[in-house]
mmCIF file with all atom_site columns, C-alpha atoms in Angstrom:
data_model
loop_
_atom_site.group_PDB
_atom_site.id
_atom_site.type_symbol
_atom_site.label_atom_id
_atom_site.label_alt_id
_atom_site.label_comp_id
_atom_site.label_asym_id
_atom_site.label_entity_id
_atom_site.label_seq_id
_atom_site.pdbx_PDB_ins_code
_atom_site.Cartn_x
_atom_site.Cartn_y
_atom_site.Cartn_z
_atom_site.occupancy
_atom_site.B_iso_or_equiv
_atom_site.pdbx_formal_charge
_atom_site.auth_seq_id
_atom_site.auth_comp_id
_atom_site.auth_asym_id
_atom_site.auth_atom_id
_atom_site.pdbx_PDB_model_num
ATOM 1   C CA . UNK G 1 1   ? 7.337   -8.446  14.949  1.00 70.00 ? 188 UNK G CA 1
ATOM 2   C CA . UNK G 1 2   ? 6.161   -12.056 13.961  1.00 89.00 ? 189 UNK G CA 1
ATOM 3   C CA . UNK G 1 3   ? 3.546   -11.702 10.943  1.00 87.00 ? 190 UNK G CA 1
ATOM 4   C CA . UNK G 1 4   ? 0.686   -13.447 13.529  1.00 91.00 ? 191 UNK G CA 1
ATOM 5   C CA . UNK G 1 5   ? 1.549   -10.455 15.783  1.00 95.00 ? 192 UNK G CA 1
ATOM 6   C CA . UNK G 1 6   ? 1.755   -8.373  13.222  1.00 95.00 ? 193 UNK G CA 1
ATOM 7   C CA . UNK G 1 7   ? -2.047  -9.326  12.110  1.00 96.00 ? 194 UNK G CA 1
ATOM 8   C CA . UNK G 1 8   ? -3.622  -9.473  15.493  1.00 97.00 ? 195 UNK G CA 1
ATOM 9   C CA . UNK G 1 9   ? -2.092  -5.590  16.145  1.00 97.00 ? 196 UNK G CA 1
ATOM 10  C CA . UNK G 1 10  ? -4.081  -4.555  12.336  1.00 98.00 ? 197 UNK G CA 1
ATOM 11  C CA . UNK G 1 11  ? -7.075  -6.266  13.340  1.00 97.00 ? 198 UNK G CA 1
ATOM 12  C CA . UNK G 1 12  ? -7.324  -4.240  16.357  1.00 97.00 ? 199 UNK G CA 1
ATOM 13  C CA . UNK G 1 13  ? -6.486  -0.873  14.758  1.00 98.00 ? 200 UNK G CA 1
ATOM 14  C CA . UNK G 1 14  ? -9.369  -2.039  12.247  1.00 97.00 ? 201 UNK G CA 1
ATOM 15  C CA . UNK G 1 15  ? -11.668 -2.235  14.493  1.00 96.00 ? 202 UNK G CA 1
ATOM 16  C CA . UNK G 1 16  ? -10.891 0.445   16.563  1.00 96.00 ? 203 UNK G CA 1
ATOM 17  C CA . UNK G 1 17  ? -13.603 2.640   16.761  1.00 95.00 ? 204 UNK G CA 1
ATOM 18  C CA . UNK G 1 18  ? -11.457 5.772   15.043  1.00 97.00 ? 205 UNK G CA 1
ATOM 19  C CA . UNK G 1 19  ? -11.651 7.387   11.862  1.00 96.00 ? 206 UNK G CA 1
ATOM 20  C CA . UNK G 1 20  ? -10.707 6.090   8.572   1.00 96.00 ? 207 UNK G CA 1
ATOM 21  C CA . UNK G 1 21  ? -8.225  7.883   7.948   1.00 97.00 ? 208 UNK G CA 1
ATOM 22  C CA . UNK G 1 22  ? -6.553  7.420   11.348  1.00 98.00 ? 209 UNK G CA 1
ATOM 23  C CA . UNK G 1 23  ? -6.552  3.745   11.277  1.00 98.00 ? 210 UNK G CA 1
ATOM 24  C CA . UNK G 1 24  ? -5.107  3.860   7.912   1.00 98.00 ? 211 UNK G CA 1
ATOM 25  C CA . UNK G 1 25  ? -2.225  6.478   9.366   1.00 98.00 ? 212 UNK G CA 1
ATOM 26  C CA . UNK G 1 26  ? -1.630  3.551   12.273  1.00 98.00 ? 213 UNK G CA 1
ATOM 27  C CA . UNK G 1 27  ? -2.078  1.006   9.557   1.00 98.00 ? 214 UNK G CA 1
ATOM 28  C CA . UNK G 1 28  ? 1.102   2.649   8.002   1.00 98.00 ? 215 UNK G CA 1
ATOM 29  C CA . UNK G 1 29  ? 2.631   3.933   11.161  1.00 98.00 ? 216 UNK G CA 1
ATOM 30  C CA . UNK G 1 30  ? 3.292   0.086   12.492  1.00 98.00 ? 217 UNK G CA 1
ATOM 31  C CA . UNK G 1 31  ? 4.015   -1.094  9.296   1.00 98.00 ? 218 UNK G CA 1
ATOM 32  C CA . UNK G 1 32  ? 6.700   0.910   8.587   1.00 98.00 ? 219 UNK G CA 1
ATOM 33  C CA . UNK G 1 33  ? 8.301   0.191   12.324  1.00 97.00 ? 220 UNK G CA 1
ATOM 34  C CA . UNK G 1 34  ? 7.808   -3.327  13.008  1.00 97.00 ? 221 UNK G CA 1
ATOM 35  C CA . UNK G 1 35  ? 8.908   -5.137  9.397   1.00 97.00 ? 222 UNK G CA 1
ATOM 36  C CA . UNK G 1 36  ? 12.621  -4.084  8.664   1.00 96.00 ? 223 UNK G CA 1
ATOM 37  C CA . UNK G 1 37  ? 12.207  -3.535  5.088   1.00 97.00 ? 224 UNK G CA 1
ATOM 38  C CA . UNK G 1 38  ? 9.405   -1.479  4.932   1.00 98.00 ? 225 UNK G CA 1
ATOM 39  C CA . UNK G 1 39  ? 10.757  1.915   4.271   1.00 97.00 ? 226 UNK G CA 1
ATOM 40  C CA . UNK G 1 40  ? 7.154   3.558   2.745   1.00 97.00 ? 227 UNK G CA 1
ATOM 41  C CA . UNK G 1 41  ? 4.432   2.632   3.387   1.00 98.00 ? 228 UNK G CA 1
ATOM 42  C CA . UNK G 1 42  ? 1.187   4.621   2.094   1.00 97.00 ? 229 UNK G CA 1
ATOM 43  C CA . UNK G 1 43  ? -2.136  4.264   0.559   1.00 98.00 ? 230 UNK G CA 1
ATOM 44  C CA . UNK G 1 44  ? -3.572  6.321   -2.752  1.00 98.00 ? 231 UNK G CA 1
ATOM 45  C CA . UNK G 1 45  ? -6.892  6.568   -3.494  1.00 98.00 ? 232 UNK G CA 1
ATOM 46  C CA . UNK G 1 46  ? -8.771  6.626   -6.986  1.00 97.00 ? 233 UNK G CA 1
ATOM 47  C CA . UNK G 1 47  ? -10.688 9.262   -8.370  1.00 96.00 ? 234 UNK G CA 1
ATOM 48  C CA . UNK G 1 48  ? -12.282 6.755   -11.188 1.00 91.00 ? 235 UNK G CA 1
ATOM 49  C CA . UNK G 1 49  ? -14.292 9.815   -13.177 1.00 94.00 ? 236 UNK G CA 1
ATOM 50  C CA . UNK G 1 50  ? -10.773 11.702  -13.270 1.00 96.00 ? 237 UNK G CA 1
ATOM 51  C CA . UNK G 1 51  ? -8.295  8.864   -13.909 1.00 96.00 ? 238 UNK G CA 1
ATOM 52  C CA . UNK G 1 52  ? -6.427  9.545   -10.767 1.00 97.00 ? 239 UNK G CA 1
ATOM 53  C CA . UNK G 1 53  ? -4.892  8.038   -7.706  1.00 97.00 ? 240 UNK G CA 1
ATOM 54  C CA . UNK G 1 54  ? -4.280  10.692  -4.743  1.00 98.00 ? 241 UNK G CA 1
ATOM 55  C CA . UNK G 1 55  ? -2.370  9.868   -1.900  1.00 97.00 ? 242 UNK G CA 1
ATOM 56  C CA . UNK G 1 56  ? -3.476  9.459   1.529   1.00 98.00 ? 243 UNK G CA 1
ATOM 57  C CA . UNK G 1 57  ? -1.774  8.365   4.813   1.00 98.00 ? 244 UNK G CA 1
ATOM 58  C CA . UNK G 1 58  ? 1.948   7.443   4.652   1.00 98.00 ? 245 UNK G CA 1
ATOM 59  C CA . UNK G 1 59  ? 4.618   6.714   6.576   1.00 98.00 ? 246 UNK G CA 1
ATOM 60  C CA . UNK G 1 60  ? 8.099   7.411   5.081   1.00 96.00 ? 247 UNK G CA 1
ATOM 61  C CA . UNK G 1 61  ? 9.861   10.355  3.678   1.00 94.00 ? 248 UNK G CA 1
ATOM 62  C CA . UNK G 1 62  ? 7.351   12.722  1.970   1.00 94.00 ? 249 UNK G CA 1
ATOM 63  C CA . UNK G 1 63  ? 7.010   12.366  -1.244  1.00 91.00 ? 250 UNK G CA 1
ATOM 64  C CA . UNK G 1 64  ? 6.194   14.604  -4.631  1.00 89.00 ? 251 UNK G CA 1
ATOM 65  C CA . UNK G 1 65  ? 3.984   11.843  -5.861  1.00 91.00 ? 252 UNK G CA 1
ATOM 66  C CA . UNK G 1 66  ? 0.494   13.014  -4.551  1.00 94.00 ? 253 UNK G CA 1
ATOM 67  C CA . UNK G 1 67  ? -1.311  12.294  -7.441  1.00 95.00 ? 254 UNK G CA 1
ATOM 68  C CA . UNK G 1 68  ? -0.806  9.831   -9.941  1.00 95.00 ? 255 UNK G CA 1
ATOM 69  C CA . UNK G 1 69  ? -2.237  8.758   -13.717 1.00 96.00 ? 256 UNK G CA 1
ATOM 70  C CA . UNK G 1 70  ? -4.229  5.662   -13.666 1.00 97.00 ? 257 UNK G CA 1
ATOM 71  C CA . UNK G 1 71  ? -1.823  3.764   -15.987 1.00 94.00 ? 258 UNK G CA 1
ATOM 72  C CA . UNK G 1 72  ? 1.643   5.809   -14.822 1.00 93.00 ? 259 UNK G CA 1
ATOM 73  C CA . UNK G 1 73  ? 3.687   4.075   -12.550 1.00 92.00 ? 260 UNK G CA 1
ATOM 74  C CA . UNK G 1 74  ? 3.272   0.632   -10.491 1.00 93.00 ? 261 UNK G CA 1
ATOM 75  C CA . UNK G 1 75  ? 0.681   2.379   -8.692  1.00 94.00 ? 262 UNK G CA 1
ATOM 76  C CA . UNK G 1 76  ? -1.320  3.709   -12.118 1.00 94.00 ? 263 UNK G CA 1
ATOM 77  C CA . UNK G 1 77  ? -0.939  0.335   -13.300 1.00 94.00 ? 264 UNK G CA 1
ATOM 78  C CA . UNK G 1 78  ? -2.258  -1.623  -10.176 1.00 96.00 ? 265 UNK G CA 1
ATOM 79  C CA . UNK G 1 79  ? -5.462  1.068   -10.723 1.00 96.00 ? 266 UNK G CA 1
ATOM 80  C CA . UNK G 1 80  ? -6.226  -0.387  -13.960 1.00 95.00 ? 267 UNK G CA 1
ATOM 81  C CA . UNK G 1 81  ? -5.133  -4.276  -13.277 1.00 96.00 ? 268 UNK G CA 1
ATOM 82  C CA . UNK G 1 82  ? -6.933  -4.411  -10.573 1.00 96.00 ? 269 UNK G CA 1
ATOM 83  C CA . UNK G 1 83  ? -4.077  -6.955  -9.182  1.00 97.00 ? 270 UNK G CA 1
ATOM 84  C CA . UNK G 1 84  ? -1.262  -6.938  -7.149  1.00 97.00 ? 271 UNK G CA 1
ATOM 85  C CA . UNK G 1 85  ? 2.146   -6.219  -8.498  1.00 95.00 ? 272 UNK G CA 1
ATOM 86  C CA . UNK G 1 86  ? 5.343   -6.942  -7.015  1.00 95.00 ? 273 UNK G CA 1
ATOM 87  C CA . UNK G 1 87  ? 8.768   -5.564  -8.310  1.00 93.00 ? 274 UNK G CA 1
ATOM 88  C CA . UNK G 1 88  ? 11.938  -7.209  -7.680  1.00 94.00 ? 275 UNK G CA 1
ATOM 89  C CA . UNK G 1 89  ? 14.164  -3.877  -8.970  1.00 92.00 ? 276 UNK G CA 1
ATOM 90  C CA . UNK G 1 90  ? 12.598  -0.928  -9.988  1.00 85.00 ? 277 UNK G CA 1
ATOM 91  C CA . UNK G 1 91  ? 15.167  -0.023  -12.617 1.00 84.00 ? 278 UNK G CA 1
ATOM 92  C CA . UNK G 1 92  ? 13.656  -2.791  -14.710 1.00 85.00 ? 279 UNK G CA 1
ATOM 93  C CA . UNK G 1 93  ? 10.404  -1.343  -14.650 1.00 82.00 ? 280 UNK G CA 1
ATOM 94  C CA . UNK G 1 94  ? 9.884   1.429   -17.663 1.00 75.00 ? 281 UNK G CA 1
ATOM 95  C CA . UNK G 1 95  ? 7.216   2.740   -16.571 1.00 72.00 ? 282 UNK G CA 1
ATOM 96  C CA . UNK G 1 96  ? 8.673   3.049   -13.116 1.00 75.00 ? 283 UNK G CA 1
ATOM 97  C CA . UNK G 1 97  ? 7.884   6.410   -10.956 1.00 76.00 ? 284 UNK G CA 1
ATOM 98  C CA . UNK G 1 98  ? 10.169  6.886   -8.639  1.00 71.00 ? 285 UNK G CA 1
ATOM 99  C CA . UNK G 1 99  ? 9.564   9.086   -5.076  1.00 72.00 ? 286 UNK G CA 1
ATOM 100 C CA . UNK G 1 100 ? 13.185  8.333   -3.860  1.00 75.00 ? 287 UNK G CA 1
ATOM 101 C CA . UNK G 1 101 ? 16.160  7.460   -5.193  1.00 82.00 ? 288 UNK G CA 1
ATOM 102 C CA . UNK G 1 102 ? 16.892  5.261   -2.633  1.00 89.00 ? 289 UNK G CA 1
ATOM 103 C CA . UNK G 1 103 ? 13.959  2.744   -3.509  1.00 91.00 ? 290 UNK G CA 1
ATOM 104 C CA . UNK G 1 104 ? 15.012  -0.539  -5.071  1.00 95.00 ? 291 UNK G CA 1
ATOM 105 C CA . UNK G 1 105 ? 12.037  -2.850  -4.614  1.00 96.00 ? 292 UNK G CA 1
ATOM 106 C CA . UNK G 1 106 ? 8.130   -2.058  -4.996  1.00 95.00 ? 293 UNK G CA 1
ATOM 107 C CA . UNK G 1 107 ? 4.943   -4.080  -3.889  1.00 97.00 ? 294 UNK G CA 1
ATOM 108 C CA . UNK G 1 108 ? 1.110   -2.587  -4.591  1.00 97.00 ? 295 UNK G CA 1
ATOM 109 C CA . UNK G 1 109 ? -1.896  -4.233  -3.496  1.00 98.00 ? 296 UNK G CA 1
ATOM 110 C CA . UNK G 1 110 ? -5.471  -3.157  -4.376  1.00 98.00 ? 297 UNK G CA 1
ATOM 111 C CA . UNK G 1 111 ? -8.407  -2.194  -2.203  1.00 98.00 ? 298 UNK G CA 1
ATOM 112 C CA . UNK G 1 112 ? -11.389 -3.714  -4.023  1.00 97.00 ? 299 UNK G CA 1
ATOM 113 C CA . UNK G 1 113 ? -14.521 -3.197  -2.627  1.00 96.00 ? 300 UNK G CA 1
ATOM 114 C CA . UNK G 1 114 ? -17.851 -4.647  -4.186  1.00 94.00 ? 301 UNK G CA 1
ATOM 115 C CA . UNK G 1 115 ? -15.819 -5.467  -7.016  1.00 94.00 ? 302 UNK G CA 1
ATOM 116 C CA . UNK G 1 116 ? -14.244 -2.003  -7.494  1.00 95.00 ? 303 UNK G CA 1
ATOM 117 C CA . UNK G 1 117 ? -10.745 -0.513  -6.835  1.00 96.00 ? 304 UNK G CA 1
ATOM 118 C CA . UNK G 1 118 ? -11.293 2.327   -4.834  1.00 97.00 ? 305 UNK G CA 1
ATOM 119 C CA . UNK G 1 119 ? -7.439  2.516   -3.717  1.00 97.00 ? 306 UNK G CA 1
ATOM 120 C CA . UNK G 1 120 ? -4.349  0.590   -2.943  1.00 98.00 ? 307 UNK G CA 1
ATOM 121 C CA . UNK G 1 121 ? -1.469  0.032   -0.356  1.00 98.00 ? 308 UNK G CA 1
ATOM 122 C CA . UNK G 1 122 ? 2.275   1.052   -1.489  1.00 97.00 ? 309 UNK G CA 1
ATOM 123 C CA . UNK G 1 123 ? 5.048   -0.163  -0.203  1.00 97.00 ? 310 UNK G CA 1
ATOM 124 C CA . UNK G 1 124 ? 8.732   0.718   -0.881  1.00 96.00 ? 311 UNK G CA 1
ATOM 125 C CA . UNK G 1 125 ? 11.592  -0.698  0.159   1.00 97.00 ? 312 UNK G CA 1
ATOM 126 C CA . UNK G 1 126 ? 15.330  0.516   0.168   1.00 96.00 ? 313 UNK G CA 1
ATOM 127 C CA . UNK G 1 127 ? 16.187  -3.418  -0.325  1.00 96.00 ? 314 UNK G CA 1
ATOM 128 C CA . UNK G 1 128 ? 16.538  -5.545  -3.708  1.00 95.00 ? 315 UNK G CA 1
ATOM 129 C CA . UNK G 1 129 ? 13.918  -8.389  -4.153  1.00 97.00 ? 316 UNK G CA 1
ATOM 130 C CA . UNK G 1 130 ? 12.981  -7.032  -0.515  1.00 97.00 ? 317 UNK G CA 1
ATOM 131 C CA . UNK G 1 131 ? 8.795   -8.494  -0.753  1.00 97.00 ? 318 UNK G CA 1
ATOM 132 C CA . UNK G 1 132 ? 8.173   -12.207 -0.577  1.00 96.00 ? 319 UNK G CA 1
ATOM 133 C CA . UNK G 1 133 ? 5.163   -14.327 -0.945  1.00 95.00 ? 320 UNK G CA 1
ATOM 134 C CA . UNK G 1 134 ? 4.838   -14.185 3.161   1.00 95.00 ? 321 UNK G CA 1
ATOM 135 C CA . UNK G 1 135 ? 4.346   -9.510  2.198   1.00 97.00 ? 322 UNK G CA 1
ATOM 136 C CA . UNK G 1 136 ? 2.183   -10.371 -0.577  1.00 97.00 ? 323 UNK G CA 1
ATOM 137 C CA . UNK G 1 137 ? -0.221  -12.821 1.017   1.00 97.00 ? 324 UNK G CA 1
ATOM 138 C CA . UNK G 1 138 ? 0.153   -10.733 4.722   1.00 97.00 ? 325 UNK G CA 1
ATOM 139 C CA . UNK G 1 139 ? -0.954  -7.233  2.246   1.00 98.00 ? 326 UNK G CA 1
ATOM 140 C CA . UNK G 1 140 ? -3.566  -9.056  0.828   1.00 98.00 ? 327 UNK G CA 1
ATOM 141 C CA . UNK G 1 141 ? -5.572  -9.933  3.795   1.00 97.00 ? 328 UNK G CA 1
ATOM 142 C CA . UNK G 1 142 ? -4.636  -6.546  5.161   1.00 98.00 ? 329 UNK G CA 1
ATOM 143 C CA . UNK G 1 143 ? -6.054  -5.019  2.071   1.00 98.00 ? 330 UNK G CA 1
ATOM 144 C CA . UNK G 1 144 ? -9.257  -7.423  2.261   1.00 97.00 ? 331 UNK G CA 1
ATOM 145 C CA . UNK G 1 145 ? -9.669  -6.482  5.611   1.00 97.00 ? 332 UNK G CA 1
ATOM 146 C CA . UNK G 1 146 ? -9.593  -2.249  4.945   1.00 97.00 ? 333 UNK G CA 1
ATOM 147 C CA . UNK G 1 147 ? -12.658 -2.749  2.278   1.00 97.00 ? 334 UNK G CA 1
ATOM 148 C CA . UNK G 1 148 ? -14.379 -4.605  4.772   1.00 95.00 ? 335 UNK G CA 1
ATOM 149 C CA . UNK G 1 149 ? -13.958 -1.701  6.862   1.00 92.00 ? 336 UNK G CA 1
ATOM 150 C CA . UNK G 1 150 ? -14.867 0.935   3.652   1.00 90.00 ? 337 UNK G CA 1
ATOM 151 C CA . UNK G 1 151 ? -18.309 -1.985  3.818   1.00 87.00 ? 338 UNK G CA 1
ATOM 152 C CA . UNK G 1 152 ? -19.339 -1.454  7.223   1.00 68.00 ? 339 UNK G CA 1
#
């Protein structure tokens, strides 16, 4: 699917007038089908007073990680950066957590909402130096357009 395409079908589960949590499942659900390299795709949550990021819809093999250490991991990182990290190879990353060993390329992008992370979209991909500028700039209006939904 054509990233236009792909934008148009988001905005309309967006604004669909389901749950949160089920337009963030669909949010992952087409995702994961319609771009090639997308073999994860999930959001996680912070808990701010404990530290913690919990995970909430995904699409992709389940995974042991269901909560994570502010700081641990690209994901624990992105909770304290507050900016979104892209990594080419995982193996080059120490503080790397990995949910499958089949996972060779990261990208995280933060849900800020009135100037506070309250979560984050995770994507993994089976492919090397899979995420270009085209995911990271696609994942960041998607990711501007979920805390407009956590604002209405």
């Amino acid at each position: 699917m054509e990233r236009e395409q792909l934008k148009i079908s988001l905005t309309e589960i967006i604004k669909s007038n389901k749950t949160i949590n089920e337009r963030l499942q669909e949010i992952c659900n087409l995702l994961r089908l319609n771009v090639a390299h997308y073999d994860w795709v999930g959001f996680y949550f912070a808990d701010a007073n404990k530290r913690e990021l919990h995970l909430g819809p995904f699409a992709g093999l389940p995974t042991d990680h269901t909560t994570i250490q502010f700081g641990k991991g690209i994901c624990g990182q992105v909770a304290e950066s507050n900016e979104t990290f892209l990594v080419d190879d995982v193996t080059a990353q120490d503080n790397y957590i990995s949910c499958n060993i089949d996972v060779k390329s990261e990208i995280v992008v933060p849900i800020i909402v009135n100037g506070i992370n309250i979560g984050q979209i995770d994507i993994d991909s089976n492919t090397a130096s899979a995420f270009t500028s085209e995911d990271q700039k696609l994942l960041e209006w998607l990711t501007d357009e979920i805390a407009e939904m956590y604002k209405g």
